[in-house]
Amino acid sequence: MRHFLNPLDFTVEELDQVLDLAERIRQNPARYQEVCKGKKIATCFYEPSTRTRLSFEAAMLNLGGSVLGFSSADSSSAAKGESVADTIRIISGYADICAMRHPKEGAPLVAASKSSIPVINAGDGGHQHPTQTLTDLFTIRTLKGRLGNMTIGLCGDLKFGRTVHSLIYALSRYAGIRFVLISPEQLRIPSSVRQLGLEAKGIEYKEVERLEDVISELDILYMTRIQKERFFSEDEYLRLKDSYILDKEKLKMAGPDCLIMHPLPRVNEISTEVDDDPRAVYFKQAHFGVFARMALIMTLLELKEPEEKEGEATC
Ligand code: CP
């Protein structure tokens, strides 16, 4: 039995296989509509979510399975003091696989250590968000045709932004990756990510404060929200919250093929006037997350690929 707690839990080859499966599902979703018949996913979300929880649920429903779970700590027995370790022991008897989001870093790892079903980290505090990374890799590979040989600008809250940490670890395994880290001084990437994700692997990177100075160099601009919920001081959040706002004027400086990505939700960091630009792919990215999560569920449950049917239509 395998869990998915960190993008590095899968080798590059295994990740490529998951992405290949996601692409086959995207091409022909009808072929996969019964592969999880009789299976259940528990979505145990101790923190708010729209995309991750609902795309996991859509993924399982698309595969013919069922869903159960809770969407806040308050509506579970965590509110009465139950531990994650006890909760997962119970969930193991109710479902075949569990996607867990928790405000505490490492909570899904604790759950995995006590679980008898696969546990997926659906975001743990400011630490990691590996299924967002799967979604991001699938989006980049589908729209760019490759995962290596590109310059990626990561902009915004690089300190608390868990999607950024997971994406750095995952992309640093591909050849020819260069990062431009764009953040205020106070929100630079944690030293652990810098050391383990970049320096130990000899990845080329630079840190800058002004988006305008580097936007023209980028193949991908990955915007992130300033993570209000992780700040200790309201004043500090208010000072930093509008550090970056990508608008039409700034976007004019980006290359014609630069993809604008964002894990969402956005607050102010991308002006809505950017949404209609063909380079803005963040809504498509969120939709691709369903295929990535369908592929992940099938992989962790070790489900066989259905046979191709004669005369089958593909998208
Ligand atoms: N990208 C992401 O994790 O969004 P949600 O918080 O809505 O799940």
Short mmCIF file of C-alpha atoms and ligand atoms in Angstrom, two decimals:
data_model
loop_
_atom_site.label_atom_id
_atom_site.label_comp_id
_atom_site.label_asym_id
_atom_site.label_seq_id
_atom_site.Cartn_x
_atom_site.Cartn_y
_atom_site.Cartn_z
CA MET A 1 0.00 0.00 0.00
CA ARG A 2 1.30 3.46 -0.94
CA HIS A 3 0.48 6.95 0.23
CA PHE A 4 1.01 10.26 -1.58
CA LEU A 5 2.24 12.79 0.96
CA ASN A 6 5.01 14.50 -0.97
CA PRO A 7 5.66 14.74 -4.73
CA LEU A 8 8.96 12.93 -4.14
CA ASP A 9 7.05 9.83 -2.95
CA PHE A 10 6.88 8.97 -6.66
CA THR A 11 9.92 8.63 -8.89
CA VAL A 12 10.03 10.76 -12.04
CA GLU A 13 9.06 7.64 -14.01
CA GLU A 14 6.10 6.95 -11.72
CA LEU A 15 4.95 10.58 -11.93
CA ASP A 16 5.21 10.42 -15.72
CA GLN A 17 3.05 7.27 -15.65
CA VAL A 18 0.39 9.05 -13.56
CA LEU A 19 0.47 12.00 -15.98
CA ASP A 20 0.23 9.64 -18.97
CA LEU A 21 -2.82 8.02 -17.37
CA ALA A 22 -4.35 11.46 -16.67
CA GLU A 23 -3.94 12.27 -20.36
CA ARG A 24 -5.61 9.00 -21.43
CA ILE A 25 -8.48 9.80 -19.06
CA ARG A 26 -8.75 13.34 -20.47
CA GLN A 27 -8.88 11.93 -24.00
CA ASN A 28 -11.50 9.34 -23.15
CA PRO A 29 -13.26 9.84 -19.79
CA ALA A 30 -16.10 7.46 -20.67
CA ARG A 31 -13.74 4.48 -20.69
CA TYR A 32 -12.96 5.03 -16.99
CA GLN A 33 -16.46 5.60 -15.67
CA GLU A 34 -16.73 2.28 -13.83
CA VAL A 35 -13.18 1.52 -12.72
CA CYS A 36 -13.92 2.53 -9.11
CA LYS A 37 -17.35 0.90 -8.88
CA GLY A 38 -17.84 -0.13 -5.25
CA LYS A 39 -14.92 2.00 -4.01
CA LYS A 40 -15.19 4.99 -1.66
CA ILE A 41 -13.01 8.01 -1.05
CA ALA A 42 -13.12 9.84 2.29
CA THR A 43 -12.34 13.55 2.00
CA CYS A 44 -11.25 14.63 5.49
CA PHE A 45 -10.77 18.38 5.31
CA TYR A 46 -9.84 20.16 8.54
CA GLU A 47 -9.27 23.38 6.54
CA PRO A 48 -11.39 25.19 3.91
CA SER A 49 -11.17 24.12 0.27
CA THR A 50 -13.13 24.43 -2.95
CA ARG A 51 -10.94 22.95 -5.71
CA THR A 52 -9.06 20.20 -3.93
CA ARG A 53 -11.96 18.65 -2.04
CA LEU A 54 -14.50 18.96 -4.82
CA SER A 55 -12.09 17.80 -7.53
CA PHE A 56 -11.26 14.70 -5.46
CA GLU A 57 -14.97 14.06 -5.08
CA ALA A 58 -15.62 14.70 -8.79
CA ALA A 59 -12.69 12.42 -9.64
CA MET A 60 -14.09 9.52 -7.60
CA LEU A 61 -17.62 10.06 -8.91
CA ASN A 62 -16.29 10.17 -12.51
CA LEU A 63 -14.62 6.81 -11.85
CA GLY A 64 -17.92 5.30 -10.70
CA GLY A 65 -17.10 5.35 -6.99
CA SER A 66 -18.68 7.11 -4.00
CA VAL A 67 -17.62 9.83 -1.58
CA LEU A 68 -17.98 10.54 2.13
CA GLY A 69 -16.22 12.94 4.44
CA PHE A 70 -16.24 16.24 6.24
CA SER A 71 -15.36 19.74 5.07
CA SER A 72 -14.28 21.37 8.33
CA ALA A 73 -12.76 20.35 11.63
CA ASP A 74 -15.85 21.78 13.36
CA SER A 75 -18.16 19.28 11.68
CA SER A 76 -16.00 16.30 12.72
CA SER A 77 -15.09 14.85 16.09
CA ALA A 78 -11.85 16.84 15.95
CA ALA A 79 -14.04 19.50 17.57
CA LYS A 80 -14.40 17.12 20.56
CA GLY A 81 -10.66 16.54 20.69
CA GLU A 82 -10.25 13.38 18.59
CA SER A 83 -6.73 12.93 17.20
CA VAL A 84 -5.90 12.49 13.52
CA ALA A 85 -4.40 9.09 14.40
CA ASP A 86 -7.69 7.86 15.87
CA THR A 87 -9.78 9.41 13.09
CA ILE A 88 -7.85 7.64 10.33
CA ARG A 89 -8.20 4.28 12.11
CA ILE A 90 -11.98 4.81 11.92
CA ILE A 91 -11.95 6.11 8.34
CA SER A 92 -9.90 3.04 7.32
CA GLY A 93 -12.98 0.95 8.09
CA TYR A 94 -15.33 3.19 6.11
CA ALA A 95 -13.46 4.00 2.88
CA ASP A 96 -10.85 2.62 0.47
CA ILE A 97 -8.73 5.77 0.19
CA CYS A 98 -8.53 9.09 2.06
CA ALA A 99 -7.62 12.62 0.96
CA MET A 100 -6.74 14.74 3.99
CA ARG A 101 -6.18 18.48 4.37
CA HIS A 102 -4.99 19.78 7.72
CA PRO A 103 -3.62 23.09 9.04
CA LYS A 104 -0.78 21.29 10.86
CA GLU A 105 2.30 20.35 8.87
CA GLY A 106 2.82 16.60 8.93
CA ALA A 107 -0.74 15.66 9.97
CA PRO A 108 -1.32 13.50 6.83
CA LEU A 109 2.02 11.78 7.55
CA VAL A 110 0.80 10.92 11.06
CA ALA A 111 -2.46 9.66 9.55
CA ALA A 112 -0.58 7.52 7.02
CA SER A 113 1.43 5.89 9.80
CA LYS A 114 -1.79 4.63 11.43
CA SER A 115 -3.84 3.99 8.29
CA SER A 116 -4.72 0.76 6.56
CA ILE A 117 -5.85 2.63 3.41
CA PRO A 118 -3.82 4.96 1.12
CA VAL A 119 -3.65 8.53 2.46
CA ILE A 120 -3.24 11.50 0.13
CA ASN A 121 -1.91 14.80 1.46
CA ALA A 122 -4.41 17.39 0.19
CA GLY A 123 -2.40 20.24 1.77
CA ASP A 124 -0.75 20.39 5.21
CA GLY A 125 -0.24 23.86 6.66
CA GLY A 126 2.46 25.84 4.87
CA HIS A 127 4.34 22.63 4.04
CA GLN A 128 3.27 20.70 0.92
CA HIS A 129 0.40 20.29 -1.53
CA PRO A 130 1.47 17.41 -3.77
CA THR A 131 -1.80 16.92 -5.67
CA GLN A 132 -1.75 20.60 -6.67
CA THR A 133 1.70 19.82 -8.03
CA LEU A 134 0.35 16.85 -9.97
CA THR A 135 -2.26 19.25 -11.41
CA ASP A 136 0.44 21.83 -12.21
CA LEU A 137 2.72 19.29 -13.89
CA PHE A 138 -0.18 17.95 -15.93
CA THR A 139 -1.12 21.49 -17.00
CA ILE A 140 2.45 22.41 -17.95
CA ARG A 141 3.05 19.17 -19.83
CA THR A 142 -0.27 19.38 -21.68
CA LEU A 143 0.06 23.04 -22.66
CA LYS A 144 3.84 23.31 -23.15
CA GLY A 145 4.53 19.76 -24.32
CA ARG A 146 7.43 19.34 -21.87
CA LEU A 147 8.42 19.54 -18.20
CA GLY A 148 12.08 20.49 -18.58
CA ASN A 149 14.06 23.27 -20.25
CA MET A 150 12.11 26.25 -19.03
CA THR A 151 12.28 29.28 -16.75
CA ILE A 152 9.56 29.38 -14.12
CA GLY A 153 8.75 32.51 -12.16
CA LEU A 154 7.15 31.83 -8.76
CA CYS A 155 5.59 35.04 -7.49
CA GLY A 156 3.99 36.08 -4.20
CA ASP A 157 4.01 34.28 -0.88
CA LEU A 158 6.86 31.82 -1.28
CA LYS A 159 7.25 31.40 2.49
CA PHE A 160 3.83 29.98 3.35
CA GLY A 161 2.74 28.93 -0.17
CA ARG A 162 2.74 25.13 0.05
CA THR A 163 1.96 24.75 -3.66
CA VAL A 164 5.24 26.50 -4.47
CA HIS A 165 7.28 24.26 -2.17
CA SER A 166 5.90 21.07 -3.72
CA LEU A 167 6.31 22.44 -7.25
CA ILE A 168 9.98 23.32 -6.64
CA TYR A 169 10.73 19.81 -5.34
CA ALA A 170 8.92 18.18 -8.27
CA LEU A 171 10.27 20.34 -11.12
CA SER A 172 13.84 20.33 -9.85
CA ARG A 173 14.06 16.70 -11.02
CA TYR A 174 13.71 17.70 -14.68
CA ALA A 175 16.63 18.89 -16.84
CA GLY A 176 17.10 22.54 -17.75
CA ILE A 177 14.80 24.02 -15.09
CA ARG A 178 15.57 27.54 -13.89
CA PHE A 179 13.57 29.32 -11.19
CA VAL A 180 13.01 33.03 -10.68
CA LEU A 181 11.70 33.55 -7.14
CA ILE A 182 9.74 36.80 -6.93
CA SER A 183 8.67 37.84 -3.44
CA PRO A 184 9.00 40.52 -0.81
CA GLU A 185 11.99 40.02 1.50
CA GLN A 186 9.65 38.79 4.29
CA LEU A 187 8.04 36.08 2.14
CA ARG A 188 11.07 34.38 0.59
CA ILE A 189 11.11 30.57 0.33
CA PRO A 190 12.03 28.74 3.55
CA SER A 191 15.70 27.82 3.90
CA SER A 192 14.80 24.10 3.94
CA VAL A 193 13.24 24.35 0.46
CA ARG A 194 16.14 26.46 -0.80
CA GLN A 195 18.69 23.94 0.47
CA LEU A 196 16.95 20.65 -0.33
CA GLY A 197 14.94 21.66 -3.39
CA LEU A 198 17.41 23.96 -5.14
CA GLU A 199 20.97 24.08 -3.82
CA ALA A 200 21.45 20.35 -3.14
CA LYS A 201 20.37 19.65 -6.71
CA GLY A 202 22.42 22.43 -8.32
CA ILE A 203 19.30 24.14 -9.72
CA GLU A 204 19.82 27.59 -11.21
CA TYR A 205 17.71 30.24 -9.45
CA LYS A 206 17.62 33.90 -8.53
CA GLU A 207 15.58 35.88 -6.01
CA VAL A 208 14.10 39.26 -6.95
CA GLU A 209 11.46 41.61 -5.56
CA ARG A 210 10.11 43.27 -8.72
CA LEU A 211 7.97 41.22 -11.13
CA GLU A 212 8.40 43.86 -13.87
CA ASP A 213 12.17 43.27 -13.96
CA VAL A 214 11.90 39.57 -14.85
CA ILE A 215 8.50 38.88 -16.44
CA SER A 216 9.92 38.95 -19.98
CA GLU A 217 12.32 36.04 -19.15
CA LEU A 218 9.62 33.61 -18.09
CA ASP A 219 8.10 30.58 -19.82
CA ILE A 220 5.68 30.25 -16.90
CA LEU A 221 4.55 32.82 -14.36
CA TYR A 222 3.08 31.03 -11.35
CA MET A 223 1.24 33.59 -9.22
CA THR A 224 0.26 32.85 -5.63
CA ARG A 225 -1.98 34.39 -3.01
CA ILE A 226 -0.54 35.97 0.13
CA GLN A 227 -1.62 33.34 2.69
CA LYS A 228 -3.54 35.45 5.19
CA GLU A 229 -4.36 32.46 7.41
CA ARG A 230 -0.67 31.70 8.07
CA PHE A 231 0.35 35.20 9.26
CA PHE A 232 0.93 35.83 12.96
CA SER A 233 0.34 39.56 12.58
CA GLU A 234 -2.64 41.21 10.83
CA ASP A 235 -0.54 44.38 10.29
CA GLU A 236 2.15 42.41 8.49
CA TYR A 237 -0.50 40.78 6.26
CA LEU A 238 -2.07 44.17 5.44
CA ARG A 239 1.36 45.57 4.57
CA LEU A 240 2.18 42.72 2.20
CA LYS A 241 -1.20 41.66 0.78
CA ASP A 242 -1.04 43.73 -2.41
CA SER A 243 2.67 43.25 -3.08
CA TYR A 244 1.93 41.94 -6.58
CA ILE A 245 -0.99 42.64 -8.86
CA LEU A 246 -0.72 41.26 -12.37
CA ASP A 247 -2.77 43.47 -14.68
CA LYS A 248 -3.01 43.92 -18.45
CA GLU A 249 -0.28 46.55 -18.46
CA LYS A 250 2.27 44.29 -16.74
CA LEU A 251 1.23 41.32 -18.86
CA LYS A 252 2.27 43.26 -21.98
CA MET A 253 5.88 42.69 -20.86
CA ALA A 254 5.47 38.87 -20.82
CA GLY A 255 6.36 36.72 -23.83
CA PRO A 256 3.63 35.56 -26.24
CA ASP A 257 3.90 31.93 -25.01
CA CYS A 258 4.28 32.63 -21.29
CA LEU A 259 1.66 30.65 -19.34
CA ILE A 260 0.03 32.45 -16.41
CA MET A 261 -0.77 29.87 -13.74
CA HIS A 262 -2.21 30.14 -10.24
CA PRO A 263 -3.32 27.36 -7.87
CA LEU A 264 -6.31 29.56 -6.89
CA PRO A 265 -8.15 30.92 -5.00
CA ARG A 266 -6.96 34.36 -6.10
CA VAL A 267 -7.62 37.48 -4.10
CA ASN A 268 -6.10 40.61 -5.72
CA GLU A 269 -2.91 39.26 -7.25
CA ILE A 270 -4.33 38.77 -10.76
CA SER A 271 -6.66 41.44 -12.04
CA THR A 272 -9.83 39.98 -13.60
CA GLU A 273 -9.02 41.87 -16.83
CA VAL A 274 -6.25 39.28 -17.36
CA ASP A 275 -8.71 36.36 -17.38
CA ASP A 276 -9.51 36.61 -21.10
CA ASP A 277 -5.87 36.67 -22.19
CA PRO A 278 -5.05 33.35 -23.95
CA ARG A 279 -1.94 33.04 -21.76
CA ALA A 280 -4.08 32.95 -18.58
CA VAL A 281 -4.62 29.23 -17.94
CA TYR A 282 -5.52 29.12 -14.25
CA PHE A 283 -9.13 28.06 -14.74
CA LYS A 284 -8.08 25.35 -17.19
CA GLN A 285 -5.43 24.31 -14.63
CA ALA A 286 -8.15 23.81 -11.98
CA HIS A 287 -10.18 21.69 -14.42
CA PHE A 288 -7.14 19.57 -15.26
CA GLY A 289 -6.91 18.76 -11.54
CA VAL A 290 -9.82 16.36 -11.87
CA PHE A 291 -7.96 14.21 -14.45
CA ALA A 292 -4.77 14.29 -12.39
CA ARG A 293 -6.66 13.17 -9.27
CA MET A 294 -8.55 10.45 -11.17
CA ALA A 295 -5.19 9.08 -12.31
CA LEU A 296 -3.77 9.30 -8.77
CA ILE A 297 -6.75 7.47 -7.23
CA MET A 298 -6.46 4.68 -9.84
CA THR A 299 -2.70 4.41 -9.23
CA LEU A 300 -2.91 4.25 -5.42
CA LEU A 301 -5.78 1.75 -5.56
CA GLU A 302 -3.75 -0.29 -8.11
CA LEU A 303 -6.73 -0.47 -10.44
CA LYS A 304 -6.35 -2.01 -13.86
CA GLU A 305 -6.75 0.15 -16.93
CA PRO A 306 -10.03 -0.74 -18.70
CA GLU A 307 -9.79 -2.35 -22.14
CA GLU A 308 -10.30 -0.10 -25.12
CA LYS A 309 -13.74 -0.74 -26.62
CA GLU A 310 -14.27 -1.04 -30.35
CA GLY A 311 -15.57 2.20 -31.92
CA GLU A 312 -14.81 4.16 -28.74
CA ALA A 313 -14.98 7.95 -29.17
CA THR A 314 -12.12 10.11 -27.85
CA CYS A 315 -12.15 13.84 -27.04
N1 CP B 1 -5.61 25.14 -5.02
C1 CP B 1 -6.26 24.80 -3.90
O1 CP B 1 -5.73 24.09 -3.05
O2 CP B 1 -7.51 25.33 -3.79
P1 CP B 1 -8.54 25.03 -2.60
O3 CP B 1 -7.94 25.63 -1.35
O4 CP B 1 -9.83 25.66 -3.03
O5 CP B 1 -8.62 23.53 -2.47
#
